[in-house]
Amino acid sequence: MEQQTVIGSNFVSLQTALDNARSAIVKHGIKTGDLIKDYSVAMDNAFDVTLANGELVKWFNLTGKQKSGVKAEYDKFVSALEEGGLGGNKYVYWQRVKEASGYLTNGNKVKGSGSVDDKNLSDLRTIINRIVEAKNGGIECKSIDLIEDFRFCFTSLGGDLTAKGMK
């Protein structure tokens, strides 16, 4: 993997951007989404690699020696969080930065080969069963008035109201 090299004043400005973004997170609290995004953009600018063929390799996918700059920045990030009293959840905070840069976790990756309609069918099954359970349990809910609409949508997508698992 051929990496582009950043030299001179460009390196200084990238490092300054990282330092400023990291400091802002510690100063204002990690949960501020805009600050996380600013830091992730600084990470992108400093560490994303464009290969000779034009392919972009995100900083969180770098390996080996190419990852050394990211590791050094992570260490600075952790140190800054600990000094600011925010170090207890440093892995969670780092994960938020990665996700803001485009990292896909298992929770936000598309799972399986199910279509949108398959997912909607599953959701409708859950909604219908939840309403029926509430009605049978004597729990009042406004959505009981919509159950026939949900059933119509469910059957329109190919669902079977008499199938196992339906209430």
Short mmCIF file of C-alpha atoms in Angstrom, two decimals:
data_model
loop_
_atom_site.label_atom_id
_atom_site.label_comp_id
_atom_site.label_asym_id
_atom_site.label_seq_id
_atom_site.Cartn_x
_atom_site.Cartn_y
_atom_site.Cartn_z
CA MET A 1 0.00 0.00 0.00
CA GLU A 2 1.65 3.23 -1.14
CA GLN A 3 1.01 6.12 1.23
CA GLN A 4 1.01 9.82 0.43
CA THR A 5 3.50 11.76 2.47
CA VAL A 6 2.62 14.99 4.28
CA ILE A 7 5.56 17.34 4.71
CA GLY A 8 6.49 20.73 6.13
CA SER A 9 3.88 23.31 7.02
CA ASN A 10 1.05 21.04 5.87
CA PHE A 11 1.99 18.58 8.65
CA VAL A 12 2.08 21.39 11.21
CA SER A 13 -1.40 22.60 10.22
CA LEU A 14 -2.80 19.03 10.37
CA GLN A 15 -1.26 18.50 13.80
CA THR A 16 -2.63 21.84 14.99
CA ALA A 17 -6.10 20.88 13.76
CA LEU A 18 -5.88 17.58 15.67
CA ASP A 19 -4.64 19.30 18.83
CA ASN A 20 -7.40 21.93 18.69
CA ALA A 21 -10.16 19.39 18.02
CA ARG A 22 -8.93 17.09 20.80
CA SER A 23 -8.73 20.00 23.26
CA ALA A 24 -12.25 21.14 22.38
CA ILE A 25 -13.63 17.68 23.11
CA VAL A 26 -12.02 17.58 26.53
CA LYS A 27 -12.96 21.17 27.34
CA HIS A 28 -16.61 20.95 26.28
CA GLY A 29 -17.39 17.30 26.94
CA ILE A 30 -17.21 14.33 24.66
CA LYS A 31 -20.95 13.99 23.99
CA THR A 32 -21.04 17.09 21.79
CA GLY A 33 -21.64 15.64 18.33
CA ASP A 34 -20.20 18.59 16.42
CA LEU A 35 -16.93 18.37 18.35
CA ILE A 36 -16.69 14.63 17.67
CA LYS A 37 -17.32 15.33 13.98
CA ASP A 38 -14.66 18.07 13.93
CA TYR A 39 -12.14 15.70 15.49
CA SER A 40 -13.06 12.92 13.06
CA VAL A 41 -12.54 15.32 10.12
CA ALA A 42 -9.13 16.24 11.54
CA MET A 43 -8.33 12.52 11.80
CA ASP A 44 -9.48 12.01 8.20
CA ASN A 45 -7.33 14.89 6.96
CA ALA A 46 -4.28 13.78 8.90
CA PHE A 47 -4.35 10.02 8.42
CA ASP A 48 -6.55 8.89 5.51
CA VAL A 49 -4.39 7.47 2.74
CA THR A 50 -5.02 7.70 -0.99
CA LEU A 51 -3.37 4.85 -2.86
CA ALA A 52 -1.72 5.25 -6.25
CA ASN A 53 -4.85 3.78 -7.89
CA GLY A 54 -7.03 6.45 -6.22
CA GLU A 55 -8.50 4.13 -3.59
CA LEU A 56 -9.08 5.80 -0.23
CA VAL A 57 -8.01 3.90 2.89
CA LYS A 58 -9.60 5.33 6.03
CA TRP A 59 -7.36 5.91 9.04
CA PHE A 60 -9.14 3.26 11.13
CA ASN A 61 -8.36 0.62 8.47
CA LEU A 62 -4.61 1.26 8.34
CA THR A 63 -2.33 -1.58 9.42
CA GLY A 64 1.27 -2.08 10.40
CA LYS A 65 3.66 0.86 10.21
CA GLN A 66 1.04 2.99 8.49
CA LYS A 67 -1.02 2.87 11.66
CA SER A 68 1.75 4.31 13.86
CA GLY A 69 0.52 7.90 13.51
CA VAL A 70 -3.01 6.87 14.42
CA LYS A 71 -1.71 4.96 17.46
CA ALA A 72 0.27 8.01 18.58
CA GLU A 73 -2.80 10.23 18.19
CA TYR A 74 -4.93 7.70 20.09
CA ASP A 75 -2.42 7.85 22.95
CA LYS A 76 -2.67 11.66 22.96
CA PHE A 77 -6.47 11.39 22.88
CA VAL A 78 -6.53 9.01 25.86
CA SER A 79 -4.06 11.16 27.82
CA ALA A 80 -6.12 14.29 27.18
CA LEU A 81 -9.32 12.54 28.26
CA GLU A 82 -7.71 11.23 31.44
CA GLU A 83 -6.27 14.65 32.28
CA GLY A 84 -9.72 16.15 31.70
CA GLY A 85 -11.42 13.57 33.91
CA LEU A 86 -13.12 11.82 30.97
CA GLY A 87 -10.87 8.77 30.65
CA GLY A 88 -13.30 6.25 32.12
CA ASN A 89 -15.00 5.62 28.82
CA LYS A 90 -12.12 6.26 26.43
CA TYR A 91 -12.98 3.24 24.24
CA VAL A 92 -16.55 4.44 23.78
CA TYR A 93 -15.36 7.95 22.97
CA TRP A 94 -12.80 6.67 20.45
CA GLN A 95 -15.51 4.52 18.87
CA ARG A 96 -17.68 7.61 18.41
CA VAL A 97 -14.83 9.34 16.59
CA LYS A 98 -14.36 6.31 14.32
CA GLU A 99 -18.07 6.15 13.56
CA ALA A 100 -18.14 9.87 12.76
CA SER A 101 -15.38 9.14 10.22
CA GLY A 102 -17.46 6.42 8.56
CA TYR A 103 -16.56 3.28 10.51
CA LEU A 104 -19.37 0.74 10.42
CA THR A 105 -19.95 -1.23 13.60
CA ASN A 106 -21.92 -4.46 13.76
CA GLY A 107 -24.85 -2.39 15.01
CA ASN A 108 -25.01 -0.18 11.95
CA LYS A 109 -24.01 -2.59 9.20
CA VAL A 110 -26.65 -4.08 6.95
CA LYS A 111 -27.27 -7.59 8.19
CA GLY A 112 -28.24 -10.58 6.12
CA SER A 113 -29.74 -10.47 2.68
CA GLY A 114 -33.21 -9.37 3.74
CA SER A 115 -34.88 -6.71 1.69
CA VAL A 116 -36.54 -3.59 3.00
CA ASP A 117 -39.89 -5.34 2.58
CA ASP A 118 -38.66 -8.31 4.62
CA LYS A 119 -37.61 -5.97 7.42
CA ASN A 120 -40.92 -4.08 7.24
CA LEU A 121 -42.80 -7.39 7.35
CA SER A 122 -40.90 -8.36 10.48
CA ASP A 123 -41.56 -4.97 12.08
CA LEU A 124 -45.27 -5.16 11.27
CA ARG A 125 -45.46 -8.67 12.80
CA THR A 126 -43.94 -7.26 15.99
CA ILE A 127 -46.31 -4.27 16.03
CA ILE A 128 -49.40 -6.41 15.49
CA ASN A 129 -48.37 -8.89 18.21
CA ARG A 130 -47.63 -6.06 20.63
CA ILE A 131 -51.06 -4.51 20.08
CA VAL A 132 -52.85 -7.87 20.47
CA GLU A 133 -50.94 -8.56 23.71
CA ALA A 134 -51.88 -5.15 25.06
CA LYS A 135 -55.55 -5.66 24.14
CA ASN A 136 -55.62 -9.15 25.69
CA GLY A 137 -53.92 -7.82 28.80
CA GLY A 138 -56.48 -5.09 29.22
CA ILE A 139 -53.96 -2.36 28.47
CA GLU A 140 -55.43 0.60 26.67
CA CYS A 141 -53.53 1.90 23.65
CA LYS A 142 -54.43 4.23 20.82
CA SER A 143 -52.88 1.95 18.23
CA ILE A 144 -55.65 -0.64 18.71
CA ASP A 145 -57.70 1.53 16.33
CA LEU A 146 -55.01 0.99 13.68
CA ILE A 147 -54.57 -2.76 13.99
CA GLU A 148 -56.62 -3.51 10.87
CA ASP A 149 -54.45 -1.07 8.90
CA PHE A 150 -51.32 -2.82 10.18
CA ARG A 151 -52.83 -6.22 9.28
CA PHE A 152 -53.66 -4.96 5.78
CA CYS A 153 -50.06 -3.74 5.29
CA PHE A 154 -48.75 -7.02 6.68
CA THR A 155 -50.79 -9.17 4.29
CA SER A 156 -50.06 -6.82 1.36
CA LEU A 157 -46.35 -7.54 1.86
CA GLY A 158 -47.04 -11.28 1.82
CA GLY A 159 -47.48 -11.90 5.53
CA ASP A 160 -49.76 -14.67 6.81
CA LEU A 161 -51.92 -13.72 9.80
CA THR A 162 -52.50 -17.41 10.61
CA ALA A 163 -48.80 -18.31 10.66
CA LYS A 164 -47.01 -19.52 13.76
CA GLY A 165 -45.86 -16.60 15.88
CA MET A 166 -48.82 -14.39 15.02
CA LYS A 167 -51.24 -13.51 17.78
#
